[in-house]
Tab-separated table of C-alpha atoms in Angstrom:
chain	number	residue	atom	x	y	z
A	12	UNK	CA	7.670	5.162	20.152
A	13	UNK	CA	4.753	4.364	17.812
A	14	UNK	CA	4.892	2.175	14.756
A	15	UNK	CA	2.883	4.817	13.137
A	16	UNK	CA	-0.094	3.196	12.985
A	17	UNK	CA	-3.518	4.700	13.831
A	18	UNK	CA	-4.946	2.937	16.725
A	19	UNK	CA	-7.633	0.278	16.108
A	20	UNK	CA	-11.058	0.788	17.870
A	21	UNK	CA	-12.724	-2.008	19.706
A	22	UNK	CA	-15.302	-1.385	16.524
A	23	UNK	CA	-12.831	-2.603	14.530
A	24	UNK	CA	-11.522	-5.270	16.473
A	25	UNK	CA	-15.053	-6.817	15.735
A	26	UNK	CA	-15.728	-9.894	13.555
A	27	UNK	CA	-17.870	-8.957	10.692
A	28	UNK	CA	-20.791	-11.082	11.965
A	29	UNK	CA	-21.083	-9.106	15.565
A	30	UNK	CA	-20.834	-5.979	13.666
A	31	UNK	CA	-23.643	-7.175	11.737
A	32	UNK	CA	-25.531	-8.497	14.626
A	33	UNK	CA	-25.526	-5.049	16.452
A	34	UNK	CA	-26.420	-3.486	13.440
A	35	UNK	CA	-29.191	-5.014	12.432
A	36	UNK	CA	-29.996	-5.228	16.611
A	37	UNK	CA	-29.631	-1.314	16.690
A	38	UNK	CA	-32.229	-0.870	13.500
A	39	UNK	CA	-34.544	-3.013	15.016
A	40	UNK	CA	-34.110	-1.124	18.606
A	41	UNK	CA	-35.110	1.986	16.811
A	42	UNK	CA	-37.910	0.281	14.698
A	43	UNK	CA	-39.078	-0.880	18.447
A	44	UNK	CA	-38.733	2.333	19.805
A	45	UNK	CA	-40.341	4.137	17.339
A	46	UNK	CA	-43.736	1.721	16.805
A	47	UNK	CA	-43.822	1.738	20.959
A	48	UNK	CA	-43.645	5.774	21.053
A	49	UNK	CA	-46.467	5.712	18.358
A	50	UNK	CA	-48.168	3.000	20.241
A	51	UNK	CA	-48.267	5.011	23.685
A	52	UNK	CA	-49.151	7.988	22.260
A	53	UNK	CA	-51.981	6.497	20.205
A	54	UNK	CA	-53.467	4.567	23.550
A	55	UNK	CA	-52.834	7.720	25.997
A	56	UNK	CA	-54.853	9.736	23.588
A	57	UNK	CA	-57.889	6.877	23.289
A	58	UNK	CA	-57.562	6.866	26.994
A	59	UNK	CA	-58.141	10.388	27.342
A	60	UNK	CA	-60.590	10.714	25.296
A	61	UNK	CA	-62.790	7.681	27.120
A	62	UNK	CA	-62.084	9.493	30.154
A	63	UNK	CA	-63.663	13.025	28.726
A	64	UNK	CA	-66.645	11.268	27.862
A	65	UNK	CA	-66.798	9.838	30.954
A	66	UNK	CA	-66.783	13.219	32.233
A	67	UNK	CA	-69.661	14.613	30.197
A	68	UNK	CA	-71.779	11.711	31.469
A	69	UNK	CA	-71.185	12.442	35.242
A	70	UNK	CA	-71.623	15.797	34.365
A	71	UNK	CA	-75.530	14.747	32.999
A	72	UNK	CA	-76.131	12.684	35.845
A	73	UNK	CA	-75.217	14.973	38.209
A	74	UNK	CA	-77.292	18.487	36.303
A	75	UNK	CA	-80.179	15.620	36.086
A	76	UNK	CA	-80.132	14.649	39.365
A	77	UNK	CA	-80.307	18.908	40.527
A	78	UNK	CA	-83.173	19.040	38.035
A	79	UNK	CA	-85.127	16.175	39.665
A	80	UNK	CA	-84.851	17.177	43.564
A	81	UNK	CA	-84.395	20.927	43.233
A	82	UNK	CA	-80.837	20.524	45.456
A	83	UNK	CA	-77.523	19.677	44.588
A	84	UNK	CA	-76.984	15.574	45.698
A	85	UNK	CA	-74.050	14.953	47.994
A	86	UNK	CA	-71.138	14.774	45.722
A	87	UNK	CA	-68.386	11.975	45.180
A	88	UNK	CA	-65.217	12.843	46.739
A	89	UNK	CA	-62.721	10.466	44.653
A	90	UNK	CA	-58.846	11.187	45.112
A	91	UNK	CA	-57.362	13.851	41.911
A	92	UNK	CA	-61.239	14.561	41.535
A	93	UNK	CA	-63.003	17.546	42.017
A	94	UNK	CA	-66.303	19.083	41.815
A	95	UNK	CA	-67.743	22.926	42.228
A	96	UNK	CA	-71.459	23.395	41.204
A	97	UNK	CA	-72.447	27.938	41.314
A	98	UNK	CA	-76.147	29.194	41.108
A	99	UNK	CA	-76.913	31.549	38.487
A	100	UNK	CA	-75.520	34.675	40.357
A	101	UNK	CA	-72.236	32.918	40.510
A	102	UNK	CA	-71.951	31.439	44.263
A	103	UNK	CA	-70.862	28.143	44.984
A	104	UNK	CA	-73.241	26.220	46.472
A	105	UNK	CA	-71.290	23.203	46.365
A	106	UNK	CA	-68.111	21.423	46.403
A	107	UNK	CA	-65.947	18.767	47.149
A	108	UNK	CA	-63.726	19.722	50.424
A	109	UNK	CA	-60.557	20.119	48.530
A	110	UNK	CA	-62.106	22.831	46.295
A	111	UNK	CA	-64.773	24.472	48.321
A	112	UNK	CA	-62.868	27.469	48.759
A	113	UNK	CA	-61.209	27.941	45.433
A	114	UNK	CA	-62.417	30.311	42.639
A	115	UNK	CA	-63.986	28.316	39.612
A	116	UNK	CA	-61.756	25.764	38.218
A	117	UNK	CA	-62.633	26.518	34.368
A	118	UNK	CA	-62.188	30.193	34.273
A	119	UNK	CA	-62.031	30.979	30.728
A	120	UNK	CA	-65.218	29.487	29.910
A	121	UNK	CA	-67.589	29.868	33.324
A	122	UNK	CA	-70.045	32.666	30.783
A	123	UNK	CA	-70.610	30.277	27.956
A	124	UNK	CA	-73.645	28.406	27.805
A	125	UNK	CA	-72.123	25.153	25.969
A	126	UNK	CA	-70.678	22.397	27.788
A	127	UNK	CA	-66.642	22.351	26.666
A	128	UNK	CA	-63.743	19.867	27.997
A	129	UNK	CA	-60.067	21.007	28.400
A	130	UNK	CA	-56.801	20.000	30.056
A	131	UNK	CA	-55.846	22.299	32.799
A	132	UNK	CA	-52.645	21.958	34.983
A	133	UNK	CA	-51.842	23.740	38.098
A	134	UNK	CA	-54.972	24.252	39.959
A	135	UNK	CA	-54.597	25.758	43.276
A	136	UNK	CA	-55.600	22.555	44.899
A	137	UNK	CA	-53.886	20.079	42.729
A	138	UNK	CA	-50.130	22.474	41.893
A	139	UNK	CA	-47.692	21.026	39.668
A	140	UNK	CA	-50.624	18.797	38.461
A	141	UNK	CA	-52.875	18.201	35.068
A	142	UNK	CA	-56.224	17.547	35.071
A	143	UNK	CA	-59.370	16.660	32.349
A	144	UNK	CA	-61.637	19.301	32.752
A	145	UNK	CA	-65.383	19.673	32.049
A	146	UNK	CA	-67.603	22.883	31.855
A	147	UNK	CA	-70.882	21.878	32.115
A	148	UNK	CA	-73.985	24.663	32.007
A	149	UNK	CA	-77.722	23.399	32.548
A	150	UNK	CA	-80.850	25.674	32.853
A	151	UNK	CA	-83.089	25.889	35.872
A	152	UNK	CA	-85.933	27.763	36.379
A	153	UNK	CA	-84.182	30.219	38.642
A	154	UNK	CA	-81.624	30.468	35.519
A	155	UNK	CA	-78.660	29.115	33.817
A	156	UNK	CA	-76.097	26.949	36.778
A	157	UNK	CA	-73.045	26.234	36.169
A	158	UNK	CA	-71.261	22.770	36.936
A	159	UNK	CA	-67.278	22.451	36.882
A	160	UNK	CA	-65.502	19.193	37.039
A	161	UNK	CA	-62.027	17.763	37.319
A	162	UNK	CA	-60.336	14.151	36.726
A	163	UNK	CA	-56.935	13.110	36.892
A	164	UNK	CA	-55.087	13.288	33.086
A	165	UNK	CA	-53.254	10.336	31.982
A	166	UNK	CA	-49.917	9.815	32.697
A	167	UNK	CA	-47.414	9.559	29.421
A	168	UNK	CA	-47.011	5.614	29.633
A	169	UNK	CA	-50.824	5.440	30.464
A	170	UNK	CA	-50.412	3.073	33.156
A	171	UNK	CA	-47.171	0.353	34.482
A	172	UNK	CA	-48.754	-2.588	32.856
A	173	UNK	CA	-49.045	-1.607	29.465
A	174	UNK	CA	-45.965	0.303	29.827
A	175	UNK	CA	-43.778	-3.128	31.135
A	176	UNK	CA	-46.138	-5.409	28.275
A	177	UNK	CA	-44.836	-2.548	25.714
A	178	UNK	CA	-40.784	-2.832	27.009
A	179	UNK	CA	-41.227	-6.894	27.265
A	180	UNK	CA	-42.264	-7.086	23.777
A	181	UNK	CA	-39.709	-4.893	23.036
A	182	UNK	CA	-36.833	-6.356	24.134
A	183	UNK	CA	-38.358	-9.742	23.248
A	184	UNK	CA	-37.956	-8.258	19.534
A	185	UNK	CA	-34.820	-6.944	19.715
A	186	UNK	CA	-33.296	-9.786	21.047
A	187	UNK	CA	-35.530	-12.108	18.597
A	188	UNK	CA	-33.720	-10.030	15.894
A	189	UNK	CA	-30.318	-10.103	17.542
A	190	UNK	CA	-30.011	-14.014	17.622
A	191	UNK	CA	-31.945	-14.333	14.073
A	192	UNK	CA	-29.248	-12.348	12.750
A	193	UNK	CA	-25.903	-13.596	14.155
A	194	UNK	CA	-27.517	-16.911	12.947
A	195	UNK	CA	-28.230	-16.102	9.369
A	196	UNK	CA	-25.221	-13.820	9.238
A	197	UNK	CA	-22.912	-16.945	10.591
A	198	UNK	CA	-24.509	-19.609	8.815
A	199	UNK	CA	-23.985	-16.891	5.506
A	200	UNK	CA	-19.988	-16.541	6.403
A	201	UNK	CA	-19.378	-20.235	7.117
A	202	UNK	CA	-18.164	-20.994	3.414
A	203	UNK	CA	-15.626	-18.213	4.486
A	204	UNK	CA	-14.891	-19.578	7.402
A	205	UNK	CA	-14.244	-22.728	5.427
A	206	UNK	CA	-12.055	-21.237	2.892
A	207	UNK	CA	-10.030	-19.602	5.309
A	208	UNK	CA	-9.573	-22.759	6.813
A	209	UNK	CA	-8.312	-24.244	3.976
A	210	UNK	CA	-6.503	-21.220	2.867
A	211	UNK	CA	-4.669	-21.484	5.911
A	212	UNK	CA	-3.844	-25.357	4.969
A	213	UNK	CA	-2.315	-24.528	1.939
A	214	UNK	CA	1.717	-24.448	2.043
A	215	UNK	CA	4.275	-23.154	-0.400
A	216	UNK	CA	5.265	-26.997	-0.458
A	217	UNK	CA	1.551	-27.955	-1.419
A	218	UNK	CA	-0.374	-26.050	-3.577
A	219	UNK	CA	-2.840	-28.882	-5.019
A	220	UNK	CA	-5.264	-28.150	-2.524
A	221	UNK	CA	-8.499	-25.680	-3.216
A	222	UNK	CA	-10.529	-24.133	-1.168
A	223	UNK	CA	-14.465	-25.514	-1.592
A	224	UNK	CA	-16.789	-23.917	-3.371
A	225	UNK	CA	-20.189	-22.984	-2.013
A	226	UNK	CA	-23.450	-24.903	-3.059
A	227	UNK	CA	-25.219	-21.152	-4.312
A	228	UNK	CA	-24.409	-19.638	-7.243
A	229	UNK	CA	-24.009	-16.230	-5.098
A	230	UNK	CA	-20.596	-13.684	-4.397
A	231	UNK	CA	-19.082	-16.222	-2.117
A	232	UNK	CA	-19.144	-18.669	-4.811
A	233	UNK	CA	-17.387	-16.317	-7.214
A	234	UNK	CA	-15.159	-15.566	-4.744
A	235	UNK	CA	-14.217	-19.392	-4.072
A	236	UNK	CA	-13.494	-19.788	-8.038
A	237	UNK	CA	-11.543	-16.939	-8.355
A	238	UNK	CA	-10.079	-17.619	-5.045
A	239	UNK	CA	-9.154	-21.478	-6.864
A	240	UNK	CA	-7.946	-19.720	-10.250
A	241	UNK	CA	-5.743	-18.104	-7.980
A	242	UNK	CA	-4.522	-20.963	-6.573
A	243	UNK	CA	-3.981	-22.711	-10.373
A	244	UNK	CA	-2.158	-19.660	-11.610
A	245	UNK	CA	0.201	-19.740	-8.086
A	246	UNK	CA	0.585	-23.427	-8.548
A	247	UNK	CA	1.595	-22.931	-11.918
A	248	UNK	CA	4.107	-20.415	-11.258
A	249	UNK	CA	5.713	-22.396	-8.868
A	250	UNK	CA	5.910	-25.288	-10.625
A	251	UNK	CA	7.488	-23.434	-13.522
A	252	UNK	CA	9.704	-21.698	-11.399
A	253	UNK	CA	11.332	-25.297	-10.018
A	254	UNK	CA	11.659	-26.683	-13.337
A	255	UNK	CA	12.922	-23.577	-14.257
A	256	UNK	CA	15.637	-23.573	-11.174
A	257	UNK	CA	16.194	-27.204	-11.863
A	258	UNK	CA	17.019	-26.964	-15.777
A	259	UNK	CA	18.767	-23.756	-15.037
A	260	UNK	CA	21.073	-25.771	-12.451
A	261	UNK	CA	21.582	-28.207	-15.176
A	262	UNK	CA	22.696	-25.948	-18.178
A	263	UNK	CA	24.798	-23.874	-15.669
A	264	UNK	CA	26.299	-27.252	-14.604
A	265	UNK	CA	27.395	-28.002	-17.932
A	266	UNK	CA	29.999	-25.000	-19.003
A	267	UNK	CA	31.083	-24.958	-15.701
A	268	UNK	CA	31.890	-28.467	-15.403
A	269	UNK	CA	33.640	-28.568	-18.990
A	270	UNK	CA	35.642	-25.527	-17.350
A	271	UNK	CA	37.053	-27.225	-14.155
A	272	UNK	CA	37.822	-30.232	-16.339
A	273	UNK	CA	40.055	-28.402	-18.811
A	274	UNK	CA	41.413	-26.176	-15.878
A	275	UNK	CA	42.148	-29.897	-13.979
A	276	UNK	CA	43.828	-31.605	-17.001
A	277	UNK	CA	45.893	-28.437	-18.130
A	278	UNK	CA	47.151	-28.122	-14.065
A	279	UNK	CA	48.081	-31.985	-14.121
A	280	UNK	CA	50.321	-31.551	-17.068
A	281	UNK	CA	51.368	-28.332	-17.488
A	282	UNK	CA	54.423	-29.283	-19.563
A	283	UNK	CA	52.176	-30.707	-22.585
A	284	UNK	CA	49.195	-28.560	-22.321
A	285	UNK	CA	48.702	-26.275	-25.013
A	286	UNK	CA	47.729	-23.395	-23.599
A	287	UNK	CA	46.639	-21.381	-26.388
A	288	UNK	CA	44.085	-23.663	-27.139
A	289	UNK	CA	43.050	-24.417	-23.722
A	290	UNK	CA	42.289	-20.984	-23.390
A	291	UNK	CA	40.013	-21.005	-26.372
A	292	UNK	CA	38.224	-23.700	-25.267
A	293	UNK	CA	37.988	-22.227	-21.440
A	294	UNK	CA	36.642	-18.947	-23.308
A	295	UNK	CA	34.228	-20.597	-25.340
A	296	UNK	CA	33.131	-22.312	-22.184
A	297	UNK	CA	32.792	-18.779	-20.659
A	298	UNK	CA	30.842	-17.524	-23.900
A	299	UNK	CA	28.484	-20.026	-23.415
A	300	UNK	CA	28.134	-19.527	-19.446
A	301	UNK	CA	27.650	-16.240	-20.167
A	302	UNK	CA	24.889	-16.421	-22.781
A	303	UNK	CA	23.103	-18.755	-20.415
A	304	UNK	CA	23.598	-16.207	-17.214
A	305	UNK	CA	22.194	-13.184	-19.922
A	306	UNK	CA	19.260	-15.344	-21.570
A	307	UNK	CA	18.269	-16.446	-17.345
A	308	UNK	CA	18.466	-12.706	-16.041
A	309	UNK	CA	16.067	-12.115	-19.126
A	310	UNK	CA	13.905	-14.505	-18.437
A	311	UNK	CA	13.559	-13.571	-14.739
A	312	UNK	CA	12.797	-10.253	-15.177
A	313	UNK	CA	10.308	-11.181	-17.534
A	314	UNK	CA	8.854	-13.724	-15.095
A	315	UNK	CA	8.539	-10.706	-12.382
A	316	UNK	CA	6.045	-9.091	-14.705
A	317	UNK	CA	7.638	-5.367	-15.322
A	318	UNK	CA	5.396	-3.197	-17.019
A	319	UNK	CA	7.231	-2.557	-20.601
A	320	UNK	CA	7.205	0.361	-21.816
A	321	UNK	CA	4.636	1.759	-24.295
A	322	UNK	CA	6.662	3.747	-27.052
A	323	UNK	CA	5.775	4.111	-30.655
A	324	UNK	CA	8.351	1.451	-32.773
A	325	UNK	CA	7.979	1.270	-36.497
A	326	UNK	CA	9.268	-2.946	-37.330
A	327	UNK	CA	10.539	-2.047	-40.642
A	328	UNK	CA	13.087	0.770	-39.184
A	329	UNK	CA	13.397	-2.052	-36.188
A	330	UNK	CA	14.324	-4.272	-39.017
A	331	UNK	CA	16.630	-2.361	-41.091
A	332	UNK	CA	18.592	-0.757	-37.519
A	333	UNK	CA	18.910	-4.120	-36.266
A	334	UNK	CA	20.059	-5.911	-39.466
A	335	UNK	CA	22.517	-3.023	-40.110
A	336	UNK	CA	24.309	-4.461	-36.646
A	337	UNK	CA	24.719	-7.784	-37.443
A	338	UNK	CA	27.506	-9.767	-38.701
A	339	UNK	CA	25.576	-12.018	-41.658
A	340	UNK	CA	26.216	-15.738	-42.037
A	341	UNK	CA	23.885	-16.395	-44.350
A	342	UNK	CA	22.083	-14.290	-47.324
A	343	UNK	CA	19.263	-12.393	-45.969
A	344	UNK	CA	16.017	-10.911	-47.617
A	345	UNK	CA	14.257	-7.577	-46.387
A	346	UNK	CA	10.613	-7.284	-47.367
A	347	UNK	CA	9.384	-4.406	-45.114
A	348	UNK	CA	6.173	-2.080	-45.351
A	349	UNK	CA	7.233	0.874	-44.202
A	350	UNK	CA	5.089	2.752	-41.286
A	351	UNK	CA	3.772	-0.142	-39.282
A	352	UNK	CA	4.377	1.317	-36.246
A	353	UNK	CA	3.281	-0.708	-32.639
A	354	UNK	CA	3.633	0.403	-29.058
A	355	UNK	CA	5.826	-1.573	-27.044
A	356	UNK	CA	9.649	-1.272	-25.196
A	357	UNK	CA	12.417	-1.269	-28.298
A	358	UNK	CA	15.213	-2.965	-26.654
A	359	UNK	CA	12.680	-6.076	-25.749
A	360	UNK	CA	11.716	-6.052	-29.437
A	361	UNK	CA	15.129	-5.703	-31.011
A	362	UNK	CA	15.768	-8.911	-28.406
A	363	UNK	CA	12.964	-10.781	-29.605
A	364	UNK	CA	13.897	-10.166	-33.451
A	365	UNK	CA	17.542	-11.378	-32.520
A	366	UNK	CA	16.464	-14.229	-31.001
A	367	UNK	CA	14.291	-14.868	-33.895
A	368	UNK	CA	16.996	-14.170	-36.711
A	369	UNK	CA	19.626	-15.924	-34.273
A	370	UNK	CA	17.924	-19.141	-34.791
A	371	UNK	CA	17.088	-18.759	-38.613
A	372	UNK	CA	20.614	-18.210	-39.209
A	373	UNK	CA	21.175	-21.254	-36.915
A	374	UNK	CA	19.146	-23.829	-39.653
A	375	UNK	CA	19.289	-21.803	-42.865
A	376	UNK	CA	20.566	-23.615	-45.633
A	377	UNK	CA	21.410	-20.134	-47.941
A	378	UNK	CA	18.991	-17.938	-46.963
A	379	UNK	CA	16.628	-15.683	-44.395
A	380	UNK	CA	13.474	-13.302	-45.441
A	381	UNK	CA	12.592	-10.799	-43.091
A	382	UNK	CA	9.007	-9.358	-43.717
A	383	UNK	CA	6.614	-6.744	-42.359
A	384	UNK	CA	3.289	-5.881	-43.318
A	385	UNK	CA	0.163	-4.433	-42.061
A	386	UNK	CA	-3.045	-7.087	-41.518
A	387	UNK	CA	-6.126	-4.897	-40.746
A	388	UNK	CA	-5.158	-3.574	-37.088
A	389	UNK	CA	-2.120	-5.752	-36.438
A	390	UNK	CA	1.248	-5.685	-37.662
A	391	UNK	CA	3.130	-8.574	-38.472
A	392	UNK	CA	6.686	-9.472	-38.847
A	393	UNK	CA	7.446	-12.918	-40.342
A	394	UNK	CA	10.990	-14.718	-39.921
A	395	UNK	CA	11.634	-17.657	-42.870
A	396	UNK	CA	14.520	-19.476	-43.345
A	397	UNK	CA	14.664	-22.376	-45.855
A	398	UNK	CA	16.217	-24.988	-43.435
A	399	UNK	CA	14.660	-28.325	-42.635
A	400	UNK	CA	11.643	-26.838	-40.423
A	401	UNK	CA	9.502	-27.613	-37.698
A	402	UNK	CA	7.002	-30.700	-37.307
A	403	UNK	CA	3.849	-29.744	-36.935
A	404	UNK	CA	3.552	-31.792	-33.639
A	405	UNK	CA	6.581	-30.308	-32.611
A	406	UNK	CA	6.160	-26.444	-32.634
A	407	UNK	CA	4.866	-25.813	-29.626
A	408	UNK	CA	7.343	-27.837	-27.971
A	409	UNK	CA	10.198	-25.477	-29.074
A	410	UNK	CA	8.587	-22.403	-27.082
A	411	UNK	CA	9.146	-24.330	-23.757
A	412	UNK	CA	12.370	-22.996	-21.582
A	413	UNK	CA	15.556	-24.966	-22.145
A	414	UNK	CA	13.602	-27.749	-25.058
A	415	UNK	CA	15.972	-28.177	-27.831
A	416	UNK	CA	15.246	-30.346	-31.025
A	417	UNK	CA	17.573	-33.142	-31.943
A	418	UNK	CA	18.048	-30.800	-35.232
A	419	UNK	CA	18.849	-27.741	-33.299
A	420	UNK	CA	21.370	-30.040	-30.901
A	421	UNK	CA	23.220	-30.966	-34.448
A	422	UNK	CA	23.490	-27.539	-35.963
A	423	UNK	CA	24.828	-25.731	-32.609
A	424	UNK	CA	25.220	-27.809	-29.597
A	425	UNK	CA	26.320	-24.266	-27.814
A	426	UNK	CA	22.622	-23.359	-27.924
A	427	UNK	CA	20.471	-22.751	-24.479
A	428	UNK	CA	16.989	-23.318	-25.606
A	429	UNK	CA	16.087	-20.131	-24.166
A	430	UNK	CA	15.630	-18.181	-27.393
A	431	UNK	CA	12.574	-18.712	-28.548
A	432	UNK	CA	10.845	-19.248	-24.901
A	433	UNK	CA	12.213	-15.347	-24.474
A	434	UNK	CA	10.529	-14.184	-27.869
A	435	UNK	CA	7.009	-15.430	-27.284
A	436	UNK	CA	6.686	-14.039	-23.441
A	437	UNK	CA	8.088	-10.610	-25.262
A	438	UNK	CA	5.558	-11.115	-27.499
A	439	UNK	CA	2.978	-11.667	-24.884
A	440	UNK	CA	3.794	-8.908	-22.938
A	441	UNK	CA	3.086	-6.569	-25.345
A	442	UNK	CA	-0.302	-8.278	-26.042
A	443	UNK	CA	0.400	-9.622	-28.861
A	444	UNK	CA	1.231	-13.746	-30.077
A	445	UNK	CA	4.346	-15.326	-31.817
A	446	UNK	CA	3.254	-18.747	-33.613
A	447	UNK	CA	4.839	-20.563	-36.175
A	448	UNK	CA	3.033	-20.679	-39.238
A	449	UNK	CA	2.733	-23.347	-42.028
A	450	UNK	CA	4.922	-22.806	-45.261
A	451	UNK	CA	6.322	-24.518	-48.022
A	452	UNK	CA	9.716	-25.202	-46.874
A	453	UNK	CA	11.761	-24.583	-43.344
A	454	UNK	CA	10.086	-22.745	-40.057
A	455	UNK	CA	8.257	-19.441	-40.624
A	456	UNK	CA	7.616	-17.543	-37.384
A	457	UNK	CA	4.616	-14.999	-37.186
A	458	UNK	CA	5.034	-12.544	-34.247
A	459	UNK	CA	1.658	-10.138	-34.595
A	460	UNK	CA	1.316	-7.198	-32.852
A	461	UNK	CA	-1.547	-4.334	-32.398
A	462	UNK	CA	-1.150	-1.647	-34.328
A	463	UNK	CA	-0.624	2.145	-32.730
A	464	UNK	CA	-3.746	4.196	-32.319
């Protein structure tokens, strides 16, 4: 049974340069062909014309020569040639042999009294033949005579010499083209050839190698660059997906090894284990463990680049719904514009405002503002809480996966440092930026987003 594939043609089984090579080979054939048909055509016509006035003069010399001795002179007998010479009252009165008997070889025109030349074929003496043929009339004193000649025509390829020079030159030209082009065509794909080369070098295991980039400023340089931003963005991602696997293994290590310890301890004595409180501690162990599993399956599928969703979502009604679900630990102030509505997935948003409120509630000393506005063709939503705050050198660090601040490790040391990481690639995703801005007292975080058309 088939795979279902259509079948590949030996045409396609080609390497871009042969295909090229015949290509240009076949263009240049019919180039070739077409200047030698032109060429032949051209020279058989020049020939015949040279030999028709050839004609005409033997036809002088010979009505010259009656003139002068009163008799017609013996007449050359050449091979494909004949001759016929009639008196005024129309008898031949001579001939060459192989037309002595035949009627007058230029019929249509044996009453005019103007010399004329024409092609005739199939002559009773020459069938299946063509001939140059001259009418020639001269006066005598006994009246007008008439003179009919015939030559061999030219043949289509004139004669075998010019007709091998013409094939010689043109396979000399086709295959001058042939080896030009696979030349200039190879030496044009080599940087390919090199790239795949080094393409084919390149390992999951080592990604720090690039492909090299061509000496023009042409498509196969633009195609090594972006071939090498490929490469950066690939290395990238891996390298963020092993320390991503690595802290992962290490924050997953931690609630589970706290769990097998107070499982171990409570198993080696049972008698004065309190139970009750083992099994808080085992479920807040769990808690955590879970968080961690949720915040990672988050983060994954936000690492495999899912297209959100693109549904209108006013932030102040965002605001108030979410607010209205959560249990408050600290005081927390609502300043919302009403109508600044955005296009992006709800549930990611609501996630990226709880992770955002989770950890201003985390450092708040008494209170949390909530506000949203509208800033030209963005709408922003600002999250304040009058904690300690953020260095300035240190606010980028806190949007890296699993990077906790000393300050953040003292207020909740349950935390995953997944949070915020989660709420800027949200905020990303739906083309927009979350930054931490400058303010007075504690950390303000500035999540703008472009406004629905």
């Amino acid at each position: 049974m088939g795979d279902g594939r259509a079948p590949v043609s030996m045409w396609q089984r080609c390497s871009i340069r042969t295909r090229l090579t015949v290509i240009t080979s076949a263009v240049m054939a019919l180039i070739c062909t077409v200047i030698v048909v032109l060429a032949v055509i051209a020279i058989r016509q020049n020939v015949r014309e040279y030999r028709a006035k050839n004609l005409v003069g033997r036809a002088v010399e010979i009505s010259q020569q009656v003139r002068e001795n009163g008799h017609v002179p013996p007449l050359p007998d050449s091979p494909g040639s004949a001759i016929q010479v009639f008196n005024p009252s129309g008898v031949l009165v001579a001939a060459t042999p192989n037309v002595a008997h035949a009627p007058p070889m230029n019929r249509l025109v044996s009453r005019a009294t103007v010399y004329a030349t024409r092609n005739i074929c199939d002559l009773r003496a020459f069938p299946g033949e063509c001939k140059i043929g001259i009418y020639f009339p001269f006066h005598m004193t006994d009246g007008m005579w008439r003179l009919h000649m015939v030559v061999p025509d030219v043949p289509w390829y004139v004669n075998l010499r010019l007709l091998g020079a013409l094939l010689a030159g043109w396979i000399l030209l086709v295959g001058a083209t042939a080896l030009a082009a696979y030349r200039i065509v190879s030496r044009t794909l080599a940087p390919v050839d090199a790239m795949t080369s080094k393409l084919a070098e390149i390992t999951v295991g080592d990604l720090s190698q690039r492909v090299p980039v061509p000496w023009f400023h042409d498509e196969l340089r633009r195609l090594a660059e972006r071939a090498n931003q490929t490469l950066d963005r690939a290395e990238t991602a891996v390298e963020r997906q092993r320390r991503f696997a690595s802290d992962a293994s290490h924050d997953l290590r931690s609630p589970l090894t706290a769990i097998h310890t107070e499982i171990e301890e409570a198993l080696l004595h049972p008698e004065d284990t309190d139970w009750e409180n083992t099994a808080q501690t085992l479920l807040d162990s769990v808690e955590r463990l879970q968080s961690l599993v949720t915040s990672l399956l988050q983060v994954a599928r936000l690492d495999a680049g899912a297209p959100a969703r693109r549904d209108p979502v006013d932030l102040a009604e965002l605001v108030t719904s979410e607010l209205a679900l959560r249990p408050r630990g600290v005081a927390i102030a609502e300043r919302l514009t009403p109508g600044v509505t955005v296009s992006g997935d709800r549930l990611h948003l609501a996630r990226l405002l709880g992770n955002l409120l989770d950890n201003a509630e985390r450092h708040a000393e008494s209170t949390v503002t909530v506000t949203v506005i509208r800033e030209g063709g963005t709408g922003v939503l600002e999250v304040l809480d009058d904690g300690d705050g953020i260095p300035p050198e240190q606010r980028e660090a806190v949007f890296q996966r699993f990077v906790r601040l000393d300050s953040s490790r003292k207020k909740d040391a349950g935390g995953t440092g997944l949070g915020l990481p989660i709420a800027r690639q949200i905020a990303e995703n739906h083309g927009g930026t979350l930054r931490i801005a400058d303010c007075p007292r504690g950390a303000r975080f500035v999540l703008r987003l472009p406004l629905r058309e």
